[in-house]
Tab-separated table of C-alpha atoms in Angstrom:
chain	number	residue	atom	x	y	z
A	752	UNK	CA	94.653	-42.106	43.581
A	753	UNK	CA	91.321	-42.964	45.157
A	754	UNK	CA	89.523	-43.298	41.956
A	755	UNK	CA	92.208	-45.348	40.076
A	756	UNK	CA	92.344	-47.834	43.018
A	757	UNK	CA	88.418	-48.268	42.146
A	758	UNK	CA	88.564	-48.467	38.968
A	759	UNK	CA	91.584	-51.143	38.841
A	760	UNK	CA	90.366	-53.202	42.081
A	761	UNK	CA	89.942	-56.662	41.306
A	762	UNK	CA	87.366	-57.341	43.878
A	763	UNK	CA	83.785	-57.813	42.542
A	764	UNK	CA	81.689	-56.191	44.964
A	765	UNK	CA	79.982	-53.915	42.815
A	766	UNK	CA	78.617	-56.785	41.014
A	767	UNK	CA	76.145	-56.505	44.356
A	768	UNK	CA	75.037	-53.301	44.002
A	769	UNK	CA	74.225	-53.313	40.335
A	770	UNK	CA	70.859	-54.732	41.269
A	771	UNK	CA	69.948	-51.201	43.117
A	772	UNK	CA	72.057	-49.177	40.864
A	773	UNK	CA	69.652	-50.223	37.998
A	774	UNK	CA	66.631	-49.740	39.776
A	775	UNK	CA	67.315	-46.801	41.181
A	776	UNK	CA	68.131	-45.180	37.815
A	777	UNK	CA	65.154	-46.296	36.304
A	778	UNK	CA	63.110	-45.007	39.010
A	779	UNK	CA	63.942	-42.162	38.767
A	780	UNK	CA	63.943	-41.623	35.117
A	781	UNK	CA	60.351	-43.381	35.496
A	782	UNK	CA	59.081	-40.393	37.706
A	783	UNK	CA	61.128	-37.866	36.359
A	784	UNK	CA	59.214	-38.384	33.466
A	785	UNK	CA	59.934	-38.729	29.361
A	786	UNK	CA	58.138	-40.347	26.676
A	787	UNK	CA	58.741	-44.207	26.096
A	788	UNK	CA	59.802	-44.935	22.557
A	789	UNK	CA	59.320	-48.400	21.730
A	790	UNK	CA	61.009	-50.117	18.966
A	791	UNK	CA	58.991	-52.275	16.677
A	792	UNK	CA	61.773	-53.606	15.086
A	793	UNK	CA	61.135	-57.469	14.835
A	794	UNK	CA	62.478	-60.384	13.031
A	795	UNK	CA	61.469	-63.658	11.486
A	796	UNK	CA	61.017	-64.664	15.453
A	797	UNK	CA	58.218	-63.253	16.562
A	798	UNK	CA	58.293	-62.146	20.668
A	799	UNK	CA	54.575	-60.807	20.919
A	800	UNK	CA	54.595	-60.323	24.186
A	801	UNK	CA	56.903	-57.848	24.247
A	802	UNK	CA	55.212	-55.629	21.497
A	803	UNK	CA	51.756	-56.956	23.179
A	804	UNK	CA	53.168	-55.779	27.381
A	805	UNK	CA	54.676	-52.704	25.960
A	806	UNK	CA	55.090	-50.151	28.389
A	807	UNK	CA	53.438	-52.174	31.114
A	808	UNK	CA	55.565	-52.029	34.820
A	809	UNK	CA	55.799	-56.064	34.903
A	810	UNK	CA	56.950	-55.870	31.510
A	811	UNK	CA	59.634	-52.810	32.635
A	812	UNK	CA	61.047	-54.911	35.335
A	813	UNK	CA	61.823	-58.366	33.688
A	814	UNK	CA	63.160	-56.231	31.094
A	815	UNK	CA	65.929	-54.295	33.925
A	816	UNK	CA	66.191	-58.107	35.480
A	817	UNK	CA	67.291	-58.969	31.706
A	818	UNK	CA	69.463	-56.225	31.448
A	819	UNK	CA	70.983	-57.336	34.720
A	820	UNK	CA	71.537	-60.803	33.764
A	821	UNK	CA	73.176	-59.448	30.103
A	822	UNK	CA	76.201	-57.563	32.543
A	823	UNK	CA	76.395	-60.311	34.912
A	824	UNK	CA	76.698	-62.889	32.150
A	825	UNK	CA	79.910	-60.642	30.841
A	826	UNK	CA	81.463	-60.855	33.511
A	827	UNK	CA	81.391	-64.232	34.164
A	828	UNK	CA	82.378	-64.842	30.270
A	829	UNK	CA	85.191	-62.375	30.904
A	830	UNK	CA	86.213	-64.164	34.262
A	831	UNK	CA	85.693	-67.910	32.901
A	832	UNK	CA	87.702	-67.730	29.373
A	833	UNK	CA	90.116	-64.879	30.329
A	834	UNK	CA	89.046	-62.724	27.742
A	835	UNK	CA	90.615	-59.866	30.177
A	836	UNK	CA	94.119	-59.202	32.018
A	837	UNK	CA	92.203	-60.115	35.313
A	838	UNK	CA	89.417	-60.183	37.082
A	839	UNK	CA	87.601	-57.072	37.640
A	840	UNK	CA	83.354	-56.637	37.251
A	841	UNK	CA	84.207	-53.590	34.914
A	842	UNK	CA	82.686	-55.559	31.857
A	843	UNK	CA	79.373	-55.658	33.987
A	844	UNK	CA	79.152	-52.190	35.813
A	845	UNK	CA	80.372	-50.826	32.281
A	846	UNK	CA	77.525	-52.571	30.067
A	847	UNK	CA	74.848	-51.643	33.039
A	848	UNK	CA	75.752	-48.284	32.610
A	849	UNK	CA	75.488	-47.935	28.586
A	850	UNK	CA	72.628	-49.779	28.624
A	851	UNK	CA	70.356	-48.483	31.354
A	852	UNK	CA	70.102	-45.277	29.493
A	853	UNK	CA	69.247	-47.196	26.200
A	854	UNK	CA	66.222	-49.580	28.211
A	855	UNK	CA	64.541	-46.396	30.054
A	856	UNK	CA	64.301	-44.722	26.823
A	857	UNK	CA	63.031	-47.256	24.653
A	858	UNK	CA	61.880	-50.158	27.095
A	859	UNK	CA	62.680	-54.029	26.487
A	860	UNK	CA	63.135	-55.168	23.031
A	861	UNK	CA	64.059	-57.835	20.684
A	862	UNK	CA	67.710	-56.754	20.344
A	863	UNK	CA	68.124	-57.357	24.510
A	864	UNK	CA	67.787	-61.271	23.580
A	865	UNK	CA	69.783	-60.946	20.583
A	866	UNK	CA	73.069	-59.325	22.509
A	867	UNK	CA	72.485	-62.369	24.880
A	868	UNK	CA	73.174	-64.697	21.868
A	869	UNK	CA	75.841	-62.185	21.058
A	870	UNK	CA	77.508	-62.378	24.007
A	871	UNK	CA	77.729	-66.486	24.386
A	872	UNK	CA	78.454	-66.696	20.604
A	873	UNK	CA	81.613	-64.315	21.747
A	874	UNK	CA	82.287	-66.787	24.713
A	875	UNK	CA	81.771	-69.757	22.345
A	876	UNK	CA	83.976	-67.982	20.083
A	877	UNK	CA	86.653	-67.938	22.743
A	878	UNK	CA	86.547	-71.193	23.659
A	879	UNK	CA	86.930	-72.512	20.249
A	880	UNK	CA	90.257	-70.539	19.731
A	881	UNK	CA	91.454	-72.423	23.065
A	882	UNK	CA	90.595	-75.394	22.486
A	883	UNK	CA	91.305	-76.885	19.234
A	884	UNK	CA	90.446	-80.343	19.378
A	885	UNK	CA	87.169	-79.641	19.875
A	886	UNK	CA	84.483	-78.753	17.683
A	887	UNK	CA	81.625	-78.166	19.916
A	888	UNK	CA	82.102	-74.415	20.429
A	889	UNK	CA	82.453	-73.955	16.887
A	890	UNK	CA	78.426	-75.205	16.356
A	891	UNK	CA	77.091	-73.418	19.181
A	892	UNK	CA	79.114	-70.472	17.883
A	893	UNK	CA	76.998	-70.769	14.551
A	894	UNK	CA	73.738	-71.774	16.030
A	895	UNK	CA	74.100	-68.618	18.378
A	896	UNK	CA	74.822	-66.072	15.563
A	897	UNK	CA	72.576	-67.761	13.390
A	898	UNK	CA	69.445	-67.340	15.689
A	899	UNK	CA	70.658	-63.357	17.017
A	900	UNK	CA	70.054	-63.014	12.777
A	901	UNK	CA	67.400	-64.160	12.300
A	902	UNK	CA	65.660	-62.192	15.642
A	903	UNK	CA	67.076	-58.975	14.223
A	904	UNK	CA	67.715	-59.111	10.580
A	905	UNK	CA	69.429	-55.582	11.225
A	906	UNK	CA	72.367	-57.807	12.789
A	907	UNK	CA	72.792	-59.534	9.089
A	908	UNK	CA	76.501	-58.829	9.084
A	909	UNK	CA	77.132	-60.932	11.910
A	910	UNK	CA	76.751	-63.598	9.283
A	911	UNK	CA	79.662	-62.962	7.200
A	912	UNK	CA	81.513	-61.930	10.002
A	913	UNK	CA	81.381	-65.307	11.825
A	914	UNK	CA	82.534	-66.939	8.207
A	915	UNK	CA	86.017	-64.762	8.362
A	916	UNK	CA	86.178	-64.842	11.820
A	917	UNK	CA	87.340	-68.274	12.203
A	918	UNK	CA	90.734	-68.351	10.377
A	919	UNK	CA	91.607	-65.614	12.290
A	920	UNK	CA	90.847	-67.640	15.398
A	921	UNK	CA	92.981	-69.921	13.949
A	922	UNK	CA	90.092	-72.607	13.042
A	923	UNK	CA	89.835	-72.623	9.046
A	924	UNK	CA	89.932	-76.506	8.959
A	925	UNK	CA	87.428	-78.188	6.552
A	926	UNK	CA	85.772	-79.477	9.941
A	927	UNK	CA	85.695	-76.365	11.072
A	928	UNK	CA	83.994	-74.491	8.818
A	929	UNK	CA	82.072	-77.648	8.938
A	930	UNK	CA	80.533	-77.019	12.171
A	931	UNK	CA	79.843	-73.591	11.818
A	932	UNK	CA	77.785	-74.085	8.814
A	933	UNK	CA	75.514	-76.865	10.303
A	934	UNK	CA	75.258	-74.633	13.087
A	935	UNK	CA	74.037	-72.032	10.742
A	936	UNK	CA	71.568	-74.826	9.170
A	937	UNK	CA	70.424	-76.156	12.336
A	938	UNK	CA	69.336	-73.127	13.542
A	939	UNK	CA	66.971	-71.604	10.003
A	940	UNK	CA	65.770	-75.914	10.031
A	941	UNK	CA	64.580	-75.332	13.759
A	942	UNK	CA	63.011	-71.932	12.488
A	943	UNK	CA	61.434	-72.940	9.069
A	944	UNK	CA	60.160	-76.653	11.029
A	945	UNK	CA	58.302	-74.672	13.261
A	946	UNK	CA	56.675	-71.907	11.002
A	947	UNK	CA	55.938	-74.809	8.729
A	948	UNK	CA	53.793	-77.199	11.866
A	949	UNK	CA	52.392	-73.343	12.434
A	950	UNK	CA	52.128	-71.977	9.157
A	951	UNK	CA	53.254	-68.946	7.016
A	952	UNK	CA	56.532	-70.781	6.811
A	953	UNK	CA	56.263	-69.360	2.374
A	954	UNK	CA	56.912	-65.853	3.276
A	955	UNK	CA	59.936	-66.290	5.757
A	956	UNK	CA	62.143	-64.961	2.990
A	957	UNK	CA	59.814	-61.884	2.032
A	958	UNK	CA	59.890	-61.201	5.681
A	959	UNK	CA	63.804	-60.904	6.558
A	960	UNK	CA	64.388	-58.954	3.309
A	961	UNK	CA	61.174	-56.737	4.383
A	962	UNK	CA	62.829	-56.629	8.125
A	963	UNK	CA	65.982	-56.068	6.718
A	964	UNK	CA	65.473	-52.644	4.856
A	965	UNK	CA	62.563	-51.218	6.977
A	966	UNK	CA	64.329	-48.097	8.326
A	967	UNK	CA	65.931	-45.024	8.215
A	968	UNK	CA	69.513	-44.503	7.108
A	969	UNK	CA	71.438	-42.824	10.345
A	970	UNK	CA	67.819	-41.900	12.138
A	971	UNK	CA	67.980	-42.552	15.716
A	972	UNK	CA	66.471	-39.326	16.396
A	973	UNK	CA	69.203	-38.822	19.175
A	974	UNK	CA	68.473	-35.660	21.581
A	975	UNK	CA	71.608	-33.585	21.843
A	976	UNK	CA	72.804	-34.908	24.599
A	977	UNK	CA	72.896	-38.319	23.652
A	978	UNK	CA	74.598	-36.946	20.427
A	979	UNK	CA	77.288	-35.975	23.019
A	980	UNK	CA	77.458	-38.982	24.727
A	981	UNK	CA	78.310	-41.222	21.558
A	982	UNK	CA	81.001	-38.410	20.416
A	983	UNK	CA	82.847	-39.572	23.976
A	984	UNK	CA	81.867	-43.281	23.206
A	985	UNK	CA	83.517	-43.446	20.125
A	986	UNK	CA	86.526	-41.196	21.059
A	987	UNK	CA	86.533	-43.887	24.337
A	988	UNK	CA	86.278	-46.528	21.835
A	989	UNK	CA	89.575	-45.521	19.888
A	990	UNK	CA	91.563	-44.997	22.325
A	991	UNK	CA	90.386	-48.293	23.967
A	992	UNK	CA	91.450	-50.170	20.686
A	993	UNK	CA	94.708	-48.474	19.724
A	994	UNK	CA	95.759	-49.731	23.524
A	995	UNK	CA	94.458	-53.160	23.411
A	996	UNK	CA	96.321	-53.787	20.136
A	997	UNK	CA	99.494	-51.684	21.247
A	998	UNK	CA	99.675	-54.055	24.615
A	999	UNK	CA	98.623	-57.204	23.953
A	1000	UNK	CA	101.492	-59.518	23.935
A	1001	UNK	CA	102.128	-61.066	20.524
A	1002	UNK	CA	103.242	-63.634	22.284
A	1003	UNK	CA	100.155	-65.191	24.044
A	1004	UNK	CA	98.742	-66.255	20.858
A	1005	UNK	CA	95.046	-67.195	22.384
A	1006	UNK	CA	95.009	-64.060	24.061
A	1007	UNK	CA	95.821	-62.025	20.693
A	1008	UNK	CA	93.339	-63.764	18.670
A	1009	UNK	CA	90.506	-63.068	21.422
A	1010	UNK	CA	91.335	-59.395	21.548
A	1011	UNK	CA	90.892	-59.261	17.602
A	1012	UNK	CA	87.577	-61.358	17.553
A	1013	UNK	CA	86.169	-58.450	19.722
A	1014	UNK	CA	87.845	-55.430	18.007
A	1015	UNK	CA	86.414	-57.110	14.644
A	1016	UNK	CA	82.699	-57.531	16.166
A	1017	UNK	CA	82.839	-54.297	17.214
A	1018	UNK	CA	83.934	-52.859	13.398
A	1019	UNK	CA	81.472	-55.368	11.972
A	1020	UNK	CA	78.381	-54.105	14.489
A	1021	UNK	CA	79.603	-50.260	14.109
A	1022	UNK	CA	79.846	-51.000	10.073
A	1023	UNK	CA	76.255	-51.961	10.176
A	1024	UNK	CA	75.212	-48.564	11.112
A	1025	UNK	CA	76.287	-47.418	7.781
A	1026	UNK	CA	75.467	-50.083	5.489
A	1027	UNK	CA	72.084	-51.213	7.187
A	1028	UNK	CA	69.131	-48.793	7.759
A	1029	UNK	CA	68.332	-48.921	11.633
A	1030	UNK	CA	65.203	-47.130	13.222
A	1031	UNK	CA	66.094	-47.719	16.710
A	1032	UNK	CA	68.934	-46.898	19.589
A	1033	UNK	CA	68.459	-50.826	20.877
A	1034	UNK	CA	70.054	-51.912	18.521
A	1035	UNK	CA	73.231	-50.554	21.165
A	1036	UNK	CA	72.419	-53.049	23.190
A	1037	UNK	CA	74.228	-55.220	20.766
A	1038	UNK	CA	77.310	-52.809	19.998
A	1039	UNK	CA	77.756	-52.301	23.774
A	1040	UNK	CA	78.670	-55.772	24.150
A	1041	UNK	CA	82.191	-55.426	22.352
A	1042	UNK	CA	82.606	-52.006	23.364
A	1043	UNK	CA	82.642	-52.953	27.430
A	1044	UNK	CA	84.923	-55.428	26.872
A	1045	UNK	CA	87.201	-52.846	25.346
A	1046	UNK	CA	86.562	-50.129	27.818
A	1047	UNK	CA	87.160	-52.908	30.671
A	1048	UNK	CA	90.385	-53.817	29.015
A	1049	UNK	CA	91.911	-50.455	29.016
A	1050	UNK	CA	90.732	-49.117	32.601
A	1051	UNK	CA	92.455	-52.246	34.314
A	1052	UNK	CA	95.747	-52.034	31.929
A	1053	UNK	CA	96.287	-47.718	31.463
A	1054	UNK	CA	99.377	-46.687	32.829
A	1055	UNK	CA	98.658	-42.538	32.578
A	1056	UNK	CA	96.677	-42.170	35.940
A	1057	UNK	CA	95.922	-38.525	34.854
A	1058	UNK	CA	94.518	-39.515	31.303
A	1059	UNK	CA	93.100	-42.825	32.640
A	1060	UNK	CA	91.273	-40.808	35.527
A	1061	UNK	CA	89.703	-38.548	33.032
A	1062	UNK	CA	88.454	-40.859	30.156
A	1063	UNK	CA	86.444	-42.534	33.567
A	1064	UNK	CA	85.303	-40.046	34.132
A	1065	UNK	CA	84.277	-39.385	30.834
A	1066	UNK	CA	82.316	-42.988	30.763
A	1067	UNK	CA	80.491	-41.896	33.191
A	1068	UNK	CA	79.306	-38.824	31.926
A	1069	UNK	CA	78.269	-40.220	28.626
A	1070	UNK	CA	76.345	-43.059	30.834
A	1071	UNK	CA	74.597	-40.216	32.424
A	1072	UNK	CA	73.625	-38.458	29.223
A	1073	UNK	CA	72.186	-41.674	27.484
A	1074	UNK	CA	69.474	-41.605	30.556
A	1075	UNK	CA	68.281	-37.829	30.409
């Protein structure tokens, strides 16, 4: 009973103590030793300071500070456009957890700004489907995925996905596809105007199709435990989307068309680990962003305390495993 009362509280408290939870878990990874595996994976917008600070302590600690504003920044996109039932900091303690495991072992990256981008196109998306007079959201939805893209080329798919997302948002006007497509051109004219007042703007193409395939098909090099800990993800995962479209109301028509904006990004992001070859576990830091939503959704909604309880638990354990 204890542990259910937790987990469906709707006071935000533990938003406070991610701060420590994070350090302390990276702490003591840090001096319980294990080999830092960066990932080199980089896009048409280059972030040489990351590849350049590498390993250095500053460099670990804006990178947990980042990872700390990426949960906060759910929650407050889950609180402000009721992408959830309630309130609850689940979304937050949820993505700190997944992703904690994910920085220690491979440090900051390039995919840690793009889920950022992610995560306010996903707000922008939201707003969008709840307010239809306005196309605004629509551009910045566009601009957003447009400029996570072209970070990681890995996250291609978002591309088309953001094209087919819309009508099912219920925006498929001619001014709404409109907007996302100058959002998509404002953002590769801000990138091509600057490479060309810097140079090497003639190879931009060479170089997303070269950062596109570079790559292993299905190669994380995962240690058995981690192995482990995405077999409970995913089973999480499907049980956390068989609920949310089971107990949505088909009747709150914003609220429907939210849920299925996040159960597509997560289909389109977990497709992408099939049909694009990825070298690197950071690029979970993206995939984690639909996924806590999901999780979040179900904890504060099951009805089984017993199975509820356990799948928790569960989380948990699979957090742990992604850090040792």
């Amino acid at each position: 009973m204890g542990l259910e009362r937790v987990i469906k509280s709707r006071r935000v408290y533990a938003l406070f103590l991610l701060p420590f939870l994070l350090a302390g878990v990276a702490v003591a990874r840090r001096y319980a030793g294990g080999e830092l595996l960066p990932c080199g994976e980089g896009g048409i917008i280059p972030l040489p300071f990351i590849e350049r600070f590498q390993g250095s302590q500053w460099l670990s600690w804006a990178g947990l500070s980042w990872l700390l504003l990426l949960s906060y920044s759910l929650f407050f996109m889950a609180d402000h456009y009721k992408m959830l039932p309630g309130t609850t900091s689940l979304p937050a303690v949820i993505y700190a957890l997944l992703g904690v495991g994910i920085f220690c072992r491979h440090g900051a990256s390039a995919y840690m700004v793009a889920a950022l981008l992610v995560a306010v196109a996903l707000a922008r998306l939201h707003a969008s489907i709840t307010r239809l007079k306005s196309n605004a959201s629509i551009f910045d939805f566009g601009l957003l995925i447009a400029m996570a893209v072209l970070l990681c080329p890995k996250l291609v798919l978002l591309a088309p996905w953001a094209i087919l997302v819309l009508p099912f948002s219920g925006r498929s006007t001619f001014k709404d596809m409109t907007a996302l497509f100058l959002g998509f051109f404002v953002a590769l004219l801000f990138v091509f105007a600057c490479f060309f007042l810097f140079g090497g703007w003639e190879g931009l193409p060479g170089r997303f199709a070269d950062a596109s395939r570079v790559g292993e098909w299905l190669d994380y090099r995962l240690s058995p435990l981690q192995w482990v800990a995405t077999a409970l993800l995913l089973v999480l995962a499907l049980v956390s989307v068989v609920h949310a479209l089971v107990h949505t109301s088909s009747s709150i028509v914003s609220r429907r068309r939210g849920l299925l904006a996040v159960v597509s990004l997560l289909l389109v992001l977990g497709a992408t680990i099939f049909f694009v070859p990825l070298g690197c576990p950071a690029f979970l830091f993206v995939l984690f962003i639909p996924l806590s939503f999901l999780y979040a959704r179900y904890f504060i909604s099951y009805q089984g305390r017993w199975l509820g309880n356990t799948l928790f638990l569960l989380l948990l354990v699979a957090s742990l495993f992604m850090v040792v």
